PDB file of N, CA and C in Angstrom:
ATOM      1  N   UNK P   1     -16.637 -20.526 -97.884  1.00 79.00           N
ATOM      2  CA  UNK P   1     -15.726 -21.005 -96.854  1.00 79.00           C
ATOM      3  C   UNK P   1     -15.214 -22.410 -97.172  1.00 79.00           C
ATOM      4  N   UNK P   2     -15.967 -23.139 -98.019  1.00 90.00           N
ATOM      5  CA  UNK P   2     -15.540 -24.490 -98.377  1.00 90.00           C
ATOM      6  C   UNK P   2     -15.866 -25.485 -97.284  1.00 90.00           C
ATOM      7  N   UNK P   3     -15.357 -26.696 -97.429  1.00 97.00           N
ATOM      8  CA  UNK P   3     -15.604 -27.724 -96.410  1.00 97.00           C
ATOM      9  C   UNK P   3     -15.081 -27.273 -95.041  1.00 97.00           C
ATOM     10  N   UNK P   4     -15.829 -27.574 -94.003  1.00 98.00           N
ATOM     11  CA  UNK P   4     -15.428 -27.172 -92.653  1.00 98.00           C
ATOM     12  C   UNK P   4     -14.258 -28.032 -92.191  1.00 98.00           C
ATOM     13  N   UNK P   5     -13.196 -27.379 -91.768  1.00 98.00           N
ATOM     14  CA  UNK P   5     -12.021 -28.057 -91.235  1.00 98.00           C
ATOM     15  C   UNK P   5     -12.059 -28.021 -89.715  1.00 98.00           C
ATOM     16  N   UNK P   6     -12.389 -26.885 -89.159  1.00 98.00           N
ATOM     17  CA  UNK P   6     -12.485 -26.729 -87.700  1.00 98.00           C
ATOM     18  C   UNK P   6     -13.954 -26.595 -87.322  1.00 98.00           C
ATOM     19  N   UNK P   7     -14.510 -27.674 -86.775  1.00 98.00           N
ATOM     20  CA  UNK P   7     -15.920 -27.676 -86.402  1.00 98.00           C
ATOM     21  C   UNK P   7     -16.193 -26.782 -85.195  1.00 98.00           C
ATOM     22  N   UNK P   8     -15.240 -26.652 -84.303  1.00 98.00           N
ATOM     23  CA  UNK P   8     -15.457 -25.845 -83.093  1.00 98.00           C
ATOM     24  C   UNK P   8     -15.788 -24.390 -83.430  1.00 98.00           C
ATOM     25  N   UNK P   9     -15.093 -23.851 -84.426  1.00 98.00           N
ATOM     26  CA  UNK P   9     -15.273 -22.449 -84.783  1.00 98.00           C
ATOM     27  C   UNK P   9     -15.823 -22.259 -86.188  1.00 98.00           C
ATOM     28  N   UNK P  10     -16.174 -23.347 -86.869  1.00 98.00           N
ATOM     29  CA  UNK P  10     -16.779 -23.250 -88.195  1.00 98.00           C
ATOM     30  C   UNK P  10     -15.865 -22.664 -89.252  1.00 98.00           C
ATOM     31  N   UNK P  11     -14.588 -23.002 -89.188  1.00 98.00           N
ATOM     32  CA  UNK P  11     -13.612 -22.446 -90.132  1.00 98.00           C
ATOM     33  C   UNK P  11     -13.455 -23.403 -91.312  1.00 98.00           C
ATOM     34  N   UNK P  12     -13.658 -22.867 -92.503  1.00 98.00           N
ATOM     35  CA  UNK P  12     -13.605 -23.676 -93.711  1.00 98.00           C
ATOM     36  C   UNK P  12     -12.252 -23.683 -94.389  1.00 98.00           C
ATOM     37  N   UNK P  13     -12.091 -24.634 -95.277  1.00 97.00           N
ATOM     38  CA  UNK P  13     -10.840 -24.826 -96.014  1.00 97.00           C
ATOM     39  C   UNK P  13     -10.448 -23.586 -96.812  1.00 97.00           C
ATOM     40  N   UNK P  14     -11.396 -22.972 -97.518  1.00 97.00           N
ATOM     41  CA  UNK P  14     -11.070 -21.800 -98.329  1.00 97.00           C
ATOM     42  C   UNK P  14     -10.630 -20.627 -97.469  1.00 97.00           C
ATOM     43  N   UNK P  15     -11.213 -20.481 -96.294  1.00 98.00           N
ATOM     44  CA  UNK P  15     -10.816 -19.422 -95.369  1.00 98.00           C
ATOM     45  C   UNK P  15      -9.379 -19.627 -94.913  1.00 98.00           C
ATOM     46  N   UNK P  16      -9.033 -20.869 -94.619  1.00 98.00           N
ATOM     47  CA  UNK P  16      -7.667 -21.192 -94.194  1.00 98.00           C
ATOM     48  C   UNK P  16      -6.689 -20.950 -95.340  1.00 98.00           C
ATOM     49  N   UNK P  17      -7.036 -21.423 -96.532  1.00 97.00           N
ATOM     50  CA  UNK P  17      -6.161 -21.210 -97.694  1.00 97.00           C
ATOM     51  C   UNK P  17      -5.965 -19.725 -97.964  1.00 97.00           C
ATOM     52  N   UNK P  18      -7.021 -18.942 -97.824  1.00 96.00           N
ATOM     53  CA  UNK P  18      -6.918 -17.502 -98.042  1.00 96.00           C
ATOM     54  C   UNK P  18      -5.985 -16.856 -97.020  1.00 96.00           C
ATOM     55  N   UNK P  19      -6.097 -17.262 -95.765  1.00 97.00           N
ATOM     56  CA  UNK P  19      -5.216 -16.713 -94.729  1.00 97.00           C
ATOM     57  C   UNK P  19      -3.758 -17.029 -95.038  1.00 97.00           C
ATOM     58  N   UNK P  20      -3.495 -18.228 -95.528  1.00 96.00           N
ATOM     59  CA  UNK P  20      -2.125 -18.605 -95.891  1.00 96.00           C
ATOM     60  C   UNK P  20      -1.657 -17.841 -97.124  1.00 96.00           C
ATOM     61  N   UNK P  21      -2.514 -17.698 -98.109  1.00 95.00           N
ATOM     62  CA  UNK P  21      -2.148 -17.024 -99.360  1.00 95.00           C
ATOM     63  C   UNK P  21      -1.872 -15.542 -99.164  1.00 95.00           C
ATOM     64  N   UNK P  22      -2.602 -14.916 -98.244  1.00 95.00           N
ATOM     65  CA  UNK P  22      -2.442 -13.477 -98.025  1.00 95.00           C
ATOM     66  C   UNK P  22      -1.373 -13.151 -96.993  1.00 95.00           C
ATOM     67  N   UNK P  23      -0.847 -14.184 -96.333  1.00 94.00           N
ATOM     68  CA  UNK P  23       0.160 -13.943 -95.309  1.00 94.00           C
ATOM     69  C   UNK P  23      -0.427 -13.652 -93.937  1.00 94.00           C
ATOM     70  N   UNK P  24      -1.750 -13.723 -93.808  1.00 96.00           N
ATOM     71  CA  UNK P  24      -2.365 -13.520 -92.491  1.00 96.00           C
ATOM     72  C   UNK P  24      -1.933 -14.617 -91.529  1.00 96.00           C
ATOM     73  N   UNK P  25      -1.551 -15.768 -92.092  1.00 96.00           N
ATOM     74  CA  UNK P  25      -1.009 -16.886 -91.317  1.00 96.00           C
ATOM     75  C   UNK P  25       0.038 -17.576 -92.187  1.00 96.00           C
ATOM     76  N   UNK P  26       1.079 -18.087 -91.539  1.00 95.00           N
ATOM     77  CA  UNK P  26       2.120 -18.798 -92.293  1.00 95.00           C
ATOM     78  C   UNK P  26       2.333 -20.213 -91.775  1.00 95.00           C
ATOM     79  N   UNK P  27       1.692 -20.531 -90.641  1.00 97.00           N
ATOM     80  CA  UNK P  27       1.827 -21.856 -90.045  1.00 97.00           C
ATOM     81  C   UNK P  27       0.581 -22.156 -89.222  1.00 97.00           C
ATOM     82  N   UNK P  28       0.565 -23.322 -88.606  1.00 97.00           N
ATOM     83  CA  UNK P  28      -0.614 -23.738 -87.832  1.00 97.00           C
ATOM     84  C   UNK P  28      -0.881 -22.770 -86.674  1.00 97.00           C
ATOM     85  N   UNK P  29       0.156 -22.345 -85.996  1.00 97.00           N
ATOM     86  CA  UNK P  29      -0.028 -21.405 -84.890  1.00 97.00           C
ATOM     87  C   UNK P  29      -0.629 -20.091 -85.388  1.00 97.00           C
ATOM     88  N   UNK P  30      -0.185 -19.644 -86.543  1.00 97.00           N
ATOM     89  CA  UNK P  30      -0.719 -18.416 -87.134  1.00 97.00           C
ATOM     90  C   UNK P  30      -2.171 -18.561 -87.532  1.00 97.00           C
ATOM     91  N   UNK P  31      -2.538 -19.749 -88.014  1.00 98.00           N
ATOM     92  CA  UNK P  31      -3.950 -20.005 -88.328  1.00 98.00           C
ATOM     93  C   UNK P  31      -4.773 -19.890 -87.052  1.00 98.00           C
ATOM     94  N   UNK P  32      -4.254 -20.438 -85.970  1.00 98.00           N
ATOM     95  CA  UNK P  32      -4.951 -20.334 -84.686  1.00 98.00           C
ATOM     96  C   UNK P  32      -5.121 -18.896 -84.241  1.00 98.00           C
ATOM     97  N   UNK P  33      -4.060 -18.100 -84.390  1.00 98.00           N
ATOM     98  CA  UNK P  33      -4.158 -16.687 -83.988  1.00 98.00           C
ATOM     99  C   UNK P  33      -5.129 -15.915 -84.870  1.00 98.00           C
ATOM    100  N   UNK P  34      -5.066 -16.165 -86.186  1.00 98.00           N
ATOM    101  CA  UNK P  34      -5.887 -15.397 -87.118  1.00 98.00           C
ATOM    102  C   UNK P  34      -7.337 -15.856 -87.166  1.00 98.00           C
ATOM    103  N   UNK P  35      -7.549 -17.170 -87.078  1.00 98.00           N
ATOM    104  CA  UNK P  35      -8.896 -17.715 -87.320  1.00 98.00           C
ATOM    105  C   UNK P  35      -9.472 -18.504 -86.154  1.00 98.00           C
ATOM    106  N   UNK P  36      -8.655 -18.770 -85.140  1.00 98.00           N
ATOM    107  CA  UNK P  36      -8.995 -19.577 -83.969  1.00 98.00           C
ATOM    108  C   UNK P  36      -9.035 -21.077 -84.258  1.00 98.00           C
ATOM    109  N   UNK P  37      -8.922 -21.474 -85.524  1.00 98.00           N
ATOM    110  CA  UNK P  37      -8.949 -22.896 -85.868  1.00 98.00           C
ATOM    111  C   UNK P  37      -7.805 -23.622 -85.165  1.00 98.00           C
ATOM    112  N   UNK P  38      -8.111 -24.771 -84.588  1.00 98.00           N
ATOM    113  CA  UNK P  38      -7.105 -25.574 -83.908  1.00 98.00           C
ATOM    114  C   UNK P  38      -6.815 -25.171 -82.485  1.00 98.00           C
ATOM    115  N   UNK P  39      -7.534 -24.189 -81.970  1.00 98.00           N
ATOM    116  CA  UNK P  39      -7.234 -23.692 -80.617  1.00 98.00           C
ATOM    117  C   UNK P  39      -8.191 -24.197 -79.547  1.00 98.00           C
ATOM    118  N   UNK P  40      -9.161 -25.036 -79.917  1.00 98.00           N
ATOM    119  CA  UNK P  40     -10.106 -25.525 -78.917  1.00 98.00           C
ATOM    120  C   UNK P  40      -9.845 -27.002 -78.628  1.00 98.00           C
ATOM    121  N   UNK P  41     -10.488 -27.890 -79.337  1.00 98.00           N
ATOM    122  CA  UNK P  41     -10.347 -29.324 -79.021  1.00 98.00           C
ATOM    123  C   UNK P  41      -9.092 -29.942 -79.645  1.00 98.00           C
ATOM    124  N   UNK P  42      -8.610 -29.344 -80.743  1.00 97.00           N
ATOM    125  CA  UNK P  42      -7.378 -29.830 -81.367  1.00 97.00           C
ATOM    126  C   UNK P  42      -7.563 -30.953 -82.372  1.00 97.00           C
ATOM    127  N   UNK P  43      -8.780 -31.412 -82.594  1.00 98.00           N
ATOM    128  CA  UNK P  43      -8.960 -32.536 -83.516  1.00 98.00           C
ATOM    129  C   UNK P  43      -8.638 -32.169 -84.965  1.00 98.00           C
ATOM    130  N   UNK P  44      -8.632 -30.898 -85.305  1.00 98.00           N
ATOM    131  CA  UNK P  44      -8.330 -30.476 -86.674  1.00 98.00           C
ATOM    132  C   UNK P  44      -6.848 -30.199 -86.901  1.00 98.00           C
ATOM    133  N   UNK P  45      -6.032 -30.275 -85.858  1.00 98.00           N
ATOM    134  CA  UNK P  45      -4.610 -29.946 -86.012  1.00 98.00           C
ATOM    135  C   UNK P  45      -3.903 -30.784 -87.078  1.00 98.00           C
ATOM    136  N   UNK P  46      -4.131 -32.102 -87.145  1.00 98.00           N
ATOM    137  CA  UNK P  46      -3.476 -32.857 -88.224  1.00 98.00           C
ATOM    138  C   UNK P  46      -3.870 -32.356 -89.614  1.00 98.00           C
ATOM    139  N   UNK P  47      -5.138 -32.022 -89.792  1.00 98.00           N
ATOM    140  CA  UNK P  47      -5.594 -31.508 -91.095  1.00 98.00           C
ATOM    141  C   UNK P  47      -4.990 -30.130 -91.364  1.00 98.00           C
ATOM    142  N   UNK P  48      -4.904 -29.288 -90.346  1.00 98.00           N
ATOM    143  CA  UNK P  48      -4.290 -27.969 -90.524  1.00 98.00           C
ATOM    144  C   UNK P  48      -2.830 -28.107 -90.936  1.00 98.00           C
ATOM    145  N   UNK P  49      -2.110 -29.032 -90.318  1.00 97.00           N
ATOM    146  CA  UNK P  49      -0.704 -29.256 -90.685  1.00 97.00           C
ATOM    147  C   UNK P  49      -0.590 -29.695 -92.135  1.00 97.00           C
ATOM    148  N   UNK P  50      -1.503 -30.543 -92.564  1.00 97.00           N
ATOM    149  CA  UNK P  50      -1.492 -31.020 -93.948  1.00 97.00           C
ATOM    150  C   UNK P  50      -1.775 -29.865 -94.914  1.00 97.00           C
ATOM    151  N   UNK P  51      -2.721 -29.019 -94.572  1.00 97.00           N
ATOM    152  CA  UNK P  51      -3.070 -27.875 -95.423  1.00 97.00           C
ATOM    153  C   UNK P  51      -1.885 -26.918 -95.530  1.00 97.00           C
ATOM    154  N   UNK P  52      -1.231 -26.643 -94.409  1.00 97.00           N
ATOM    155  CA  UNK P  52      -0.062 -25.752 -94.420  1.00 97.00           C
ATOM    156  C   UNK P  52       1.023 -26.328 -95.322  1.00 97.00           C
ATOM    157  N   UNK P  53       1.264 -27.629 -95.221  1.00 96.00           N
ATOM    158  CA  UNK P  53       2.288 -28.269 -96.058  1.00 96.00           C
ATOM    159  C   UNK P  53       1.898 -28.197 -97.531  1.00 96.00           C
ATOM    160  N   UNK P  54       0.642 -28.457 -97.851  1.00 94.00           N
ATOM    161  CA  UNK P  54       0.180 -28.418 -99.244  1.00 94.00           C
ATOM    162  C   UNK P  54       0.268 -27.011 -99.817  1.00 94.00           C
ATOM    163  N   UNK P  55      -0.162 -26.035 -99.051  1.00 91.00           N
ATOM    164  CA  UNK P  55      -0.142 -24.654 -99.541  1.00 91.00           C
ATOM    165  C   UNK P  55       1.287 -24.158 -99.691  1.00 91.00           C
ATOM    166  N   UNK P  56       2.170 -24.540 -98.792  1.00 83.00           N
ATOM    167  CA  UNK P  56       3.577 -24.169 -98.915  1.00 83.00           C
ATOM    168  C   UNK P  56       4.191 -24.771-100.160  1.00 83.00           C
ATOM    169  N   UNK P  57       3.824 -26.006-100.461  1.00 70.00           N
ATOM    170  CA  UNK P  57       4.303 -26.687-101.661  1.00 70.00           C
ATOM    171  C   UNK P  57       3.815 -25.947-102.907  1.00 70.00           C
ATOM    172  N   UNK P  58       2.554 -25.527-102.910  1.00 73.00           N
ATOM    173  CA  UNK P  58       1.992 -24.779-104.044  1.00 73.00           C
ATOM    174  C   UNK P  58       2.711 -23.448-104.213  1.00 73.00           C
ATOM    175  N   UNK P  59       2.966 -22.753-103.103  1.00 68.00           N
ATOM    176  CA  UNK P  59       3.642 -21.456-103.174  1.00 68.00           C
ATOM    177  C   UNK P  59       5.037 -21.590-103.766  1.00 68.00           C
ATOM    178  N   UNK P  60       5.759 -22.626-103.366  1.00 63.00           N
ATOM    179  CA  UNK P  60       7.108 -22.829-103.902  1.00 63.00           C
ATOM    180  C   UNK P  60       7.060 -23.058-105.399  1.00 63.00           C
ATOM    181  N   UNK P  61       6.115 -23.858-105.870  1.00 59.00           N
ATOM    182  CA  UNK P  61       5.990 -24.121-107.303  1.00 59.00           C
ATOM    183  C   UNK P  61       5.585 -22.866-108.057  1.00 59.00           C
ATOM    184  N   UNK P  62       4.704 -22.063-107.488  1.00 65.00           N
ATOM    185  CA  UNK P  62       4.277 -20.840-108.153  1.00 65.00           C
ATOM    186  C   UNK P  62       5.455 -19.882-108.291  1.00 65.00           C
ATOM    187  N   UNK P  63       6.276 -19.776-107.251  1.00 60.00           N
ATOM    188  CA  UNK P  63       7.448 -18.900-107.325  1.00 60.00           C
ATOM    189  C   UNK P  63       8.434 -19.408-108.371  1.00 60.00           C
ATOM    190  N   UNK P  64       8.655 -20.714-108.412  1.00 63.00           N
ATOM    191  CA  UNK P  64       9.569 -21.299-109.402  1.00 63.00           C
ATOM    192  C   UNK P  64       9.038 -21.058-110.809  1.00 63.00           C
ATOM    193  N   UNK P  65       7.740 -21.229-111.017  1.00 65.00           N
ATOM    194  CA  UNK P  65       7.144 -20.994-112.327  1.00 65.00           C
ATOM    195  C   UNK P  65       7.291 -19.543-112.755  1.00 65.00           C
ATOM    196  N   UNK P  66       7.116 -18.617-111.831  1.00 60.00           N
ATOM    197  CA  UNK P  66       7.222 -17.200-112.193  1.00 60.00           C
ATOM    198  C   UNK P  66       8.676 -16.824-112.499  1.00 60.00           C
ATOM    199  N   UNK P  67       9.626 -17.488-111.857  1.00 65.00           N
ATOM    200  CA  UNK P  67      11.031 -17.226-112.158  1.00 65.00           C
ATOM    201  C   UNK P  67      11.423 -17.768-113.526  1.00 65.00           C
ATOM    202  N   UNK P  68      10.763 -18.834-113.960  1.00 61.00           N
ATOM    203  CA  UNK P  68      11.067 -19.445-115.245  1.00 61.00           C
ATOM    204  C   UNK P  68      10.582 -18.584-116.412  1.00 61.00           C
ATOM    205  N   UNK P  69       9.638 -17.689-116.131  1.00 59.00           N
ATOM    206  CA  UNK P  69       9.114 -16.817-117.192  1.00 59.00           C
ATOM    207  C   UNK P  69      10.112 -15.773-117.463  1.00 59.00           C
TER     208      UNK P  69
END
């Protein structure tokens, strides 16, 4: 699961990244629906937003790299 991002529900970084990579979630609200992260106290919301932005950036680069092949 990796480092815990959402302490309320014990949701780890790798679990969140996997949900984004598989399309189970595409944004912070989707992470909340799929994993419950960010739906209780809200203290992890800034970190969730950062993770979504980072993963989206990675996805764009991966698509660009595959098009270059």
